[in-house]
Short mmCIF file of C-alpha atoms in Angstrom, two decimals:
data_model
loop_
_atom_site.label_atom_id
_atom_site.label_comp_id
_atom_site.label_asym_id
_atom_site.label_seq_id
_atom_site.Cartn_x
_atom_site.Cartn_y
_atom_site.Cartn_z
CA GLY A 24 140.09 79.57 6.13
CA GLY A 25 136.42 78.65 7.14
CA ILE A 26 135.78 78.57 10.97
CA LEU A 27 135.20 74.80 12.41
CA CYS A 28 135.10 76.41 16.40
CA VAL A 29 134.25 79.19 18.25
CA ASP A 30 133.95 79.96 22.10
CA ASN A 31 133.35 83.51 24.33
CA PHE A 32 135.77 83.84 26.89
CA ASP A 33 136.60 87.07 28.46
CA ILE A 34 140.54 86.59 27.26
CA VAL A 35 141.78 90.46 26.99
CA GLY A 36 140.31 90.92 30.66
CA ASP A 37 138.11 94.03 30.05
CA GLY A 38 135.10 92.68 31.62
CA VAL A 39 133.50 92.14 27.94
CA LYS A 40 133.08 88.34 26.69
CA ASP A 41 135.98 88.05 23.57
CA LEU A 42 135.20 86.11 20.14
CA LEU A 43 137.54 82.94 20.35
CA VAL A 44 137.78 81.66 16.22
CA GLY A 45 139.86 78.08 15.35
CA ARG A 46 139.75 77.96 11.52
CA ASP A 47 140.50 75.04 9.16
CA ASP A 48 143.91 76.33 7.81
CA GLY A 49 145.38 76.56 11.04
CA MET A 50 144.84 80.04 12.47
CA VAL A 51 143.29 81.02 15.95
CA GLU A 52 142.04 84.16 16.64
CA VAL A 53 140.71 86.35 19.39
CA TYR A 54 137.95 89.76 18.36
CA SER A 55 137.44 92.17 20.89
CA PHE A 56 134.13 94.30 20.49
CA ASP A 57 134.48 97.90 19.80
CA ASN A 58 131.54 100.72 21.13
CA ALA A 59 129.69 100.11 18.04
CA ASN A 60 129.81 96.24 18.80
CA GLU A 61 132.05 95.58 15.54
CA PRO A 62 134.40 92.77 16.13
CA VAL A 63 138.24 93.69 15.91
CA LEU A 64 141.17 91.34 15.68
CA ARG A 65 142.93 91.47 18.63
CA PHE A 66 145.51 88.38 18.08
CA ASP A 67 146.28 85.77 15.96
CA GLN A 68 148.13 82.39 16.02
CA ALA A 69 148.92 80.57 13.01
CA LEU A 70 149.06 76.49 13.68
CA SER A 71 150.13 73.81 11.24
CA GLU A 72 147.08 72.01 11.28
CA SER A 73 143.23 72.72 10.86
CA VAL A 74 141.91 73.88 14.41
CA THR A 75 138.97 71.23 15.59
CA SER A 76 138.12 72.47 18.93
CA ILE A 77 138.90 76.02 21.24
CA GLN A 78 138.18 76.65 24.82
CA GLY A 79 139.06 79.51 26.82
CA GLY A 80 139.65 79.33 30.77
CA CYS A 81 142.01 78.83 33.51
CA VAL A 82 143.86 75.67 33.01
CA GLY A 83 147.55 75.79 34.33
CA LYS A 84 147.88 78.53 36.93
CA ASP A 85 145.39 80.75 39.08
CA GLY A 86 145.24 84.15 37.85
CA TYR A 87 146.43 83.61 34.43
CA ASP A 88 143.74 82.69 31.65
CA GLU A 89 144.84 80.40 28.71
CA ILE A 90 142.97 79.70 25.44
CA VAL A 91 143.36 75.54 25.08
CA VAL A 92 142.81 74.02 21.41
CA SER A 93 143.28 70.70 19.56
CA THR A 94 144.17 70.18 16.33
CA TYR A 95 143.06 67.39 13.90
CA SER A 96 145.76 64.80 14.44
CA GLY A 97 145.06 65.00 17.95
CA TRP A 98 147.52 67.79 19.17
CA VAL A 99 146.42 69.84 22.47
CA THR A 100 148.36 73.14 22.75
CA GLY A 101 147.68 76.42 24.52
CA LEU A 102 148.06 80.25 24.53
CA THR A 103 148.47 81.73 27.88
CA THR A 104 148.36 85.47 29.21
CA GLU A 105 151.04 84.50 31.81
CA PRO A 106 153.94 86.99 31.16
CA ILE A 107 157.33 85.18 30.61
CA HIS A 108 160.37 86.92 32.76
CA LYS A 109 163.64 86.43 31.97
CA GLU A 110 166.55 87.42 33.88
CA SER A 111 169.89 87.38 33.28
CA GLY A 112 172.38 86.81 36.26
CA PRO A 113 176.06 86.22 36.38
CA GLY A 114 177.88 84.56 33.29
CA GLU A 115 174.44 85.08 31.47
CA GLU A 116 172.95 82.14 32.85
CA LEU A 117 169.06 82.26 32.79
CA LYS A 118 167.52 82.10 36.10
CA ILE A 119 164.16 80.17 36.37
CA ASN A 120 162.17 80.28 39.27
CA GLN A 121 161.23 77.10 41.08
CA GLU A 122 157.81 76.60 40.18
CA MET A 123 159.02 76.86 36.29
CA HIS A 124 161.62 74.47 37.17
CA ASN A 125 159.19 72.08 38.97
CA LYS A 126 156.79 72.52 35.72
CA ILE A 127 159.74 71.53 33.20
CA SER A 128 160.78 68.86 35.53
CA SER A 129 157.09 67.42 35.51
CA LEU A 130 156.89 67.43 31.83
CA ARG A 131 160.03 65.60 31.07
CA SER A 132 158.91 63.02 33.33
CA GLU A 133 156.04 62.90 31.65
CA LEU A 134 157.53 63.02 27.93
CA GLU A 135 160.05 59.67 29.01
CA HIS A 136 156.89 57.91 30.37
CA LEU A 137 155.27 58.44 27.13
CA GLN A 138 158.58 57.42 25.15
CA LEU A 139 159.12 54.47 27.24
CA LYS A 140 155.12 53.16 26.38
CA VAL A 141 155.58 53.54 22.61
CA LEU A 142 159.07 51.69 22.52
CA GLN A 143 157.12 49.02 24.72
CA GLU A 144 153.89 49.11 22.22
CA ARG A 145 156.60 48.59 19.20
CA GLU A 146 158.67 45.52 20.52
CA LYS A 147 155.40 44.25 21.34
CA TYR A 148 153.64 44.71 17.38
CA GLN A 149 157.55 43.25 16.35
CA GLN A 150 156.98 39.88 18.22
CA SER A 151 153.58 39.53 17.47
CA SER A 152 154.40 40.47 13.65
CA GLN A 153 156.67 37.67 13.60
CA SER A 154 154.58 35.10 14.94
CA SER A 155 153.40 32.49 12.38
CA LYS A 156 149.56 32.97 13.57
CA ALA A 157 149.98 36.97 12.80
CA LYS A 158 147.66 38.22 10.10
CA SER A 159 148.32 40.92 8.41
CA ALA A 160 145.46 43.79 7.64
CA VAL A 161 145.40 46.88 5.67
CA PRO A 162 145.65 50.00 7.88
CA SER A 163 142.79 52.64 8.05
CA PHE A 164 143.56 56.04 8.13
CA SER A 165 140.84 59.10 7.35
CA ILE A 166 141.72 62.28 5.15
CA ASN A 167 140.20 65.73 5.88
CA ASP A 168 140.16 67.18 2.25
CA LYS A 169 138.67 70.03 0.94
CA PHE A 170 138.42 71.64 -2.75
CA THR A 171 137.31 75.32 -3.12
CA LEU A 172 137.28 78.08 -5.82
CA ASN A 173 138.94 80.94 -4.03
CA LYS A 174 137.23 84.25 -5.53
CA ASP A 175 140.03 86.58 -5.50
CA ASP A 176 142.88 84.98 -7.84
CA ALA A 177 139.55 82.48 -9.91
CA SER A 178 141.87 79.18 -8.63
CA TYR A 179 141.02 76.23 -6.64
CA SER A 180 142.44 75.49 -3.19
CA LEU A 181 142.76 71.58 -2.58
CA THR A 182 143.72 70.89 1.14
CA LEU A 183 144.34 67.46 2.31
CA GLU A 184 144.98 66.58 6.18
CA VAL A 185 145.69 63.28 7.69
CA GLN A 186 145.98 62.40 11.59
CA THR A 187 149.55 60.67 10.43
CA ALA A 188 152.65 62.41 8.99
CA ILE A 189 152.11 62.50 5.05
CA ASP A 190 154.76 60.48 3.19
CA ASN A 191 153.72 61.54 -0.58
CA VAL A 192 150.70 63.11 -2.58
CA LEU A 193 150.68 62.09 -6.48
CA ILE A 194 148.54 63.90 -8.24
CA GLN A 195 146.99 63.12 -11.65
CA SER A 196 144.16 65.05 -14.08
CA ASP A 197 142.85 63.92 -17.54
CA VAL A 198 141.86 67.41 -18.11
CA PRO A 199 144.58 70.47 -18.66
CA ILE A 200 145.37 72.06 -15.38
CA ASP A 201 148.02 74.17 -13.80
CA LEU A 202 149.46 73.61 -10.67
CA LEU A 203 150.35 77.16 -8.60
CA ASP A 204 153.12 77.88 -5.72
CA VAL A 205 151.35 78.02 -2.23
CA ASP A 206 153.57 79.48 0.34
CA LYS A 207 152.52 77.47 3.21
CA ASN A 208 153.49 74.32 0.68
CA SER A 209 157.14 73.21 1.63
CA ALA A 210 156.90 69.73 -0.14
CA VAL A 211 159.09 69.06 -3.03
CA VAL A 212 157.11 68.40 -6.44
CA SER A 213 158.29 66.46 -9.15
CA PHE A 214 156.31 66.09 -12.78
CA SER A 215 156.25 62.98 -14.93
CA SER A 216 155.94 63.50 -18.79
CA CYS A 217 152.76 61.92 -19.37
CA ASP A 218 151.02 61.41 -23.17
CA SER A 219 147.39 62.86 -23.06
CA GLU A 220 146.64 61.54 -26.73
CA SER A 221 146.78 57.62 -25.53
CA ASN A 222 145.78 58.00 -22.04
CA ASP A 223 144.15 61.05 -21.11
CA ASN A 224 146.56 62.06 -18.85
CA PHE A 225 147.58 65.58 -18.85
CA LEU A 226 149.20 66.02 -15.67
CA LEU A 227 151.28 63.74 -13.57
CA ALA A 228 153.09 65.68 -10.33
CA THR A 229 154.18 63.78 -6.95
CA TYR A 230 154.46 66.14 -3.90
CA ARG A 231 156.93 64.28 -1.52
CA CYS A 232 156.35 65.95 2.10
CA GLN A 233 159.04 66.71 4.91
CA ALA A 234 158.81 65.24 8.03
CA ASN A 235 155.88 65.43 10.50
CA THR A 236 153.65 67.06 7.48
CA THR A 237 149.86 66.26 8.21
CA ARG A 238 148.72 68.69 6.40
CA LEU A 239 148.81 69.81 2.24
CA GLU A 240 147.99 72.55 0.51
CA LEU A 241 147.60 73.00 -3.35
CA LYS A 242 146.67 75.82 -5.66
CA ILE A 243 145.12 74.53 -9.24
CA ARG A 244 144.20 76.74 -11.93
CA SER A 245 141.41 75.36 -14.68
CA ILE A 246 140.28 76.87 -18.07
CA GLU A 247 136.39 76.97 -18.52
CA GLY A 248 134.88 74.89 -21.29
CA GLN A 249 137.42 71.69 -20.31
CA TYR A 250 136.33 69.20 -18.01
CA GLY A 251 137.35 66.04 -16.25
CA THR A 252 138.54 64.23 -13.25
CA LEU A 253 141.58 65.57 -10.85
CA GLN A 254 142.80 62.38 -8.52
CA ALA A 255 144.99 62.69 -5.56
CA TYR A 256 146.48 59.51 -4.10
CA VAL A 257 147.81 59.91 -0.76
CA THR A 258 150.15 57.80 1.08
CA PRO A 259 150.77 58.34 4.86
CA ARG A 260 153.91 57.61 6.70
CA ILE A 261 152.56 54.12 7.96
CA GLN A 262 153.38 50.61 7.80
CA PRO A 263 152.26 48.24 5.69
CA LYS A 264 152.29 51.14 2.88
CA THR A 265 148.69 52.15 2.19
CA CYS A 266 147.42 54.83 -0.31
CA GLN A 267 144.06 56.62 -0.58
CA VAL A 268 142.18 58.04 -3.58
CA ARG A 269 140.06 60.78 -3.49
CA GLN A 270 138.68 62.04 -6.84
CA TYR A 271 137.52 65.94 -7.52
CA LEU A 272 135.26 67.11 -10.70
CA ILE A 273 136.63 69.92 -12.53
CA LYS A 274 133.12 71.19 -13.82
CA PRO A 275 132.82 72.63 -18.07
CA LEU A 276 131.98 76.12 -16.13
CA SER A 277 134.34 75.52 -13.20
CA LEU A 278 135.27 79.24 -12.30
CA HIS A 279 131.66 80.26 -11.70
CA GLN A 280 130.46 80.96 -8.26
CA ARG A 281 127.00 81.02 -6.99
CA THR A 282 125.93 84.49 -6.39
CA HIS A 283 122.28 86.17 -4.74
CA VAL A 284 121.51 88.61 -7.13
CA ILE A 285 123.35 89.93 -10.83
CA ASP A 286 123.01 93.03 -12.68
CA HIS A 287 120.14 92.47 -15.14
CA ASP A 288 120.90 95.45 -17.29
CA ARG A 289 124.02 94.03 -18.99
CA PRO A 290 123.05 92.69 -22.73
CA MET A 291 122.62 88.90 -22.53
CA ASN A 292 122.58 86.12 -24.58
CA THR A 293 119.83 83.28 -24.23
CA LEU A 294 120.09 79.56 -24.44
CA THR A 295 116.68 77.66 -24.51
CA LEU A 296 116.41 74.01 -24.28
CA THR A 297 113.15 72.43 -24.63
CA GLY A 298 112.32 68.41 -24.72
CA GLN A 299 110.70 65.57 -23.02
CA PHE A 300 113.27 65.52 -20.06
CA SER A 301 112.02 65.90 -16.35
CA PHE A 302 113.02 68.55 -13.54
CA ALA A 303 115.39 65.97 -11.98
CA GLU A 304 117.11 65.28 -15.40
CA VAL A 305 117.52 68.90 -16.14
CA HIS A 306 118.42 69.76 -12.73
CA SER A 307 121.50 66.73 -12.81
CA TRP A 308 122.48 68.49 -16.00
CA VAL A 309 123.24 71.96 -14.35
CA VAL A 310 124.98 70.22 -11.31
CA PHE A 311 127.27 68.45 -13.76
CA CYS A 312 128.01 72.03 -15.34
CA LEU A 313 128.26 74.03 -12.61
CA PRO A 314 129.80 74.21 -9.14
CA GLU A 315 127.87 74.85 -5.79
CA VAL A 316 124.20 73.78 -7.33
CA PRO A 317 122.67 70.80 -4.30
CA GLU A 318 122.66 67.57 -6.00
CA LYS A 319 119.14 67.17 -4.81
CA PRO A 320 116.50 68.74 -6.81
CA PRO A 321 115.10 71.84 -4.61
CA ALA A 322 111.40 72.05 -4.20
CA GLY A 323 108.99 73.50 -6.30
CA GLU A 324 108.35 73.21 -9.87
CA CYS A 325 110.71 75.86 -11.39
CA VAL A 326 114.06 76.84 -9.80
CA THR A 327 116.47 79.92 -10.73
CA PHE A 328 120.18 80.32 -9.87
CA TYR A 329 122.44 83.27 -10.45
CA PHE A 330 126.46 82.52 -11.13
CA GLN A 331 128.95 84.96 -11.43
CA ASN A 332 132.27 84.53 -13.43
CA THR A 333 135.38 84.76 -11.00
CA PHE A 334 137.87 85.54 -13.55
CA LEU A 335 136.13 87.79 -15.90
CA ASP A 336 133.28 89.23 -13.87
CA THR A 337 130.54 87.93 -16.10
CA GLN A 338 126.84 86.71 -15.20
CA LEU A 339 125.21 83.72 -15.40
CA GLU A 340 121.09 83.37 -14.83
CA SER A 341 119.85 79.49 -14.73
CA THR A 342 116.32 79.06 -14.95
CA TYR A 343 114.86 75.45 -15.48
CA LYS A 344 111.81 73.35 -14.91
CA LYS A 345 110.14 69.90 -16.44
CA GLY A 346 110.39 70.43 -20.29
CA GLU A 347 112.27 73.97 -20.39
CA GLY A 348 115.76 75.39 -19.62
CA ILE A 349 116.51 78.86 -20.04
CA PHE A 350 119.91 80.01 -19.54
CA LYS A 351 121.00 83.52 -20.03
CA SER A 352 124.60 85.38 -19.97
CA ASP A 353 126.68 88.36 -20.87
CA ASN A 354 129.52 85.89 -22.21
CA ILE A 355 128.90 84.21 -25.43
CA SER A 356 131.73 81.44 -24.40
CA THR A 357 129.65 80.68 -21.58
CA ILE A 358 126.39 80.00 -23.71
CA SER A 359 128.70 77.82 -25.77
CA ILE A 360 130.24 75.49 -23.36
CA LEU A 361 126.56 74.93 -21.75
CA LYS A 362 125.40 74.03 -25.36
CA ASP A 363 128.12 71.44 -25.94
CA VAL A 364 127.96 69.87 -22.46
CA LEU A 365 124.03 69.79 -22.14
CA SER A 366 123.86 68.57 -25.84
CA LYS A 367 126.14 65.64 -25.23
CA GLU A 368 124.43 64.85 -21.79
CA ALA A 369 121.08 64.80 -23.82
CA THR A 370 122.82 62.59 -26.23
CA LYS A 371 123.93 59.97 -23.67
CA ARG A 372 120.52 60.00 -21.99
CA LYS A 373 118.69 59.39 -26.00
CA ILE A 374 116.77 62.33 -25.09
CA ASN A 375 115.95 64.67 -28.15
CA LEU A 376 116.57 68.13 -27.58
CA ASN A 377 115.11 71.36 -29.16
CA ILE A 378 117.88 74.26 -29.11
CA SER A 379 117.70 77.58 -29.76
CA TYR A 380 119.66 80.41 -28.82
CA GLU A 381 119.35 84.56 -28.91
CA ILE A 382 122.74 86.20 -29.42
CA ASN A 383 123.23 89.96 -28.48
CA GLU A 384 125.90 91.59 -30.36
CA VAL A 385 126.30 94.33 -27.68
CA SER A 386 127.60 91.50 -25.18
CA VAL A 387 130.50 90.75 -27.03
CA LYS A 388 131.46 94.43 -26.94
CA HIS A 389 130.73 94.42 -23.07
CA THR A 390 132.52 90.96 -22.64
CA LEU A 391 135.88 92.75 -24.63
CA LYS A 392 135.37 95.98 -21.96
CA LEU A 393 135.75 93.47 -19.03
CA ILE A 394 138.77 91.56 -20.82
CA HIS A 395 140.68 94.63 -21.56
CA PRO A 396 141.62 95.98 -18.14
CA LYS A 397 143.13 92.58 -17.33
CA LEU A 398 145.48 92.85 -21.00
CA GLU A 399 146.40 96.08 -20.42
CA TYR A 400 147.60 95.44 -16.75
CA GLN A 401 149.63 92.47 -18.51
CA LEU A 402 151.24 94.98 -20.92
CA LEU A 403 151.88 97.36 -18.34
CA LEU A 404 153.51 94.91 -16.41
CA ALA A 405 155.90 93.94 -19.15
CA LYS A 406 157.07 97.48 -19.35
CA LYS A 407 157.85 98.21 -15.81
CA VAL A 408 159.85 94.66 -15.70
CA GLN A 409 161.94 95.84 -18.99
CA LEU A 410 163.00 99.10 -16.84
CA ILE A 411 164.08 97.09 -13.65
CA ASP A 412 167.55 96.59 -14.80
CA ALA A 413 168.40 100.27 -15.94
CA LEU A 414 166.85 101.48 -13.10
CA LYS A 415 169.29 99.26 -10.60
CA GLU A 416 172.11 100.40 -12.77
CA LEU A 417 171.26 103.92 -12.25
CA GLN A 418 171.07 103.07 -8.53
CA VAL A 419 174.28 101.37 -7.96
CA HIS A 420 175.77 104.51 -10.05
CA GLU A 421 173.90 107.53 -8.54
CA GLY A 422 174.06 106.07 -5.09
CA ASN A 423 170.74 107.16 -4.71
CA THR A 424 167.10 107.26 -6.35
CA ASN A 425 166.12 110.77 -4.93
CA PHE A 426 165.96 112.27 -8.32
CA LEU A 427 163.95 109.81 -9.53
CA ILE A 428 160.09 110.02 -10.39
CA PRO A 429 157.72 108.41 -7.80
CA GLU A 430 156.47 105.95 -10.61
CA TYR A 431 160.07 104.75 -11.25
CA ARG A 432 160.84 104.67 -7.36
CA CYS A 433 157.74 102.45 -6.63
CA ILE A 434 159.04 99.96 -9.81
CA LEU A 435 162.60 99.53 -8.11
CA GLU A 436 161.06 99.10 -4.54
CA GLU A 437 158.36 96.29 -5.46
CA ALA A 438 160.99 94.59 -8.49
CA ASP A 439 160.94 91.45 -6.82
CA HIS A 440 157.34 91.20 -6.83
CA LEU A 441 156.63 92.40 -10.58
CA GLN A 442 159.39 90.14 -11.82
CA GLU A 443 157.51 86.87 -9.64
CA GLU A 444 154.34 88.42 -11.60
CA TYR A 445 155.60 88.42 -14.77
CA LYS A 446 156.84 84.61 -14.62
CA LYS A 447 153.22 83.95 -14.42
CA GLN A 448 152.32 86.37 -17.60
CA PRO A 449 152.07 83.70 -19.94
CA ALA A 450 149.69 81.64 -17.80
CA HIS A 451 147.59 84.33 -17.32
CA LEU A 452 147.51 85.45 -21.50
CA GLU A 453 146.43 81.80 -22.21
CA ARG A 454 143.09 82.06 -19.76
CA LEU A 455 142.50 85.31 -21.32
CA TYR A 456 142.38 83.71 -24.58
CA GLY A 457 140.99 80.44 -24.06
#
């Protein structure tokens, strides 16, 4: 997760200030520094909401330092260095010292007072809503959302966070995408059938959230060359029922990520565009095609951006100025997608483009070499899964697996993971052959 807040405080108590970090995925981390001044993770704690503020200090009890954090929906929680002692007395009853007993009593009375206050405000609202002079208003709520590309598995993460509990989220897409499983996601998902030919609906899915869920994380897999809009309709548990829509663009080269350097020794294909277009116009086309490009045109007459495909590790160099754009890539499919999309964008604006391209035949062999290990992995995975049932039967008959070679023992140990991975194989293969 991205870092939202940091603080310096000696929570470990070694005389050197530690780094306290709060992340947008709810992680609270404490880093100490070793002899080489390198940060070392000493402690972490997962919360269910993004951490918006973090502070170290002495809050609850003298002599014991604490970390106090606040979350997006307003929760304030603390992590203390005070040890919790538990003593078992006669009849296995838990002994609580007087100080702890007073603290619990104080918290209980404070909680009862707050519950009473909420009840009074609720009754006041009910009375005012039934009045003849009452006016209804749409309740407003803010959504903290993030749509980012994960380099590790070439998928997009969509995170939606609301300050009140989420009731349901409807996902609609006019471009073919896959929704992937997320471990942290406890919502129940249901898919609706949709007619992609008549109304451009390729996906309709509803996530029904459990009580008190304020944060929902989704994973989405796109296919390059197919672009459109993903929409999320977010409905929180408030009355009257209100919904907000968030839109996210799936770009033509959606799996490309900005990078600072590329390998210039690779065999490159070149696409050259010339015509009567301005620097701002060609920049807007690049923004439309590729992620992580700033909306505002950069300063200067000419600009170069480098990109790397997170799925295949192919590269793209984009250089453009007024009247000319040059795009180089070791993947011929990237050049083909750019040619089609840029032609359409220029046609929409009635701009005449002169398009030329140089194809390097060696690049095809180079790209196939990049794809080959991925196909080989999928083939090996299928062979391993075929062996699992036979190996399990041997294990039952023999009682142990010591007589098996290490490779087969490893297959047995990882059987569940391998079968889970095998279920996703059709989708992986579809991405590889496009």
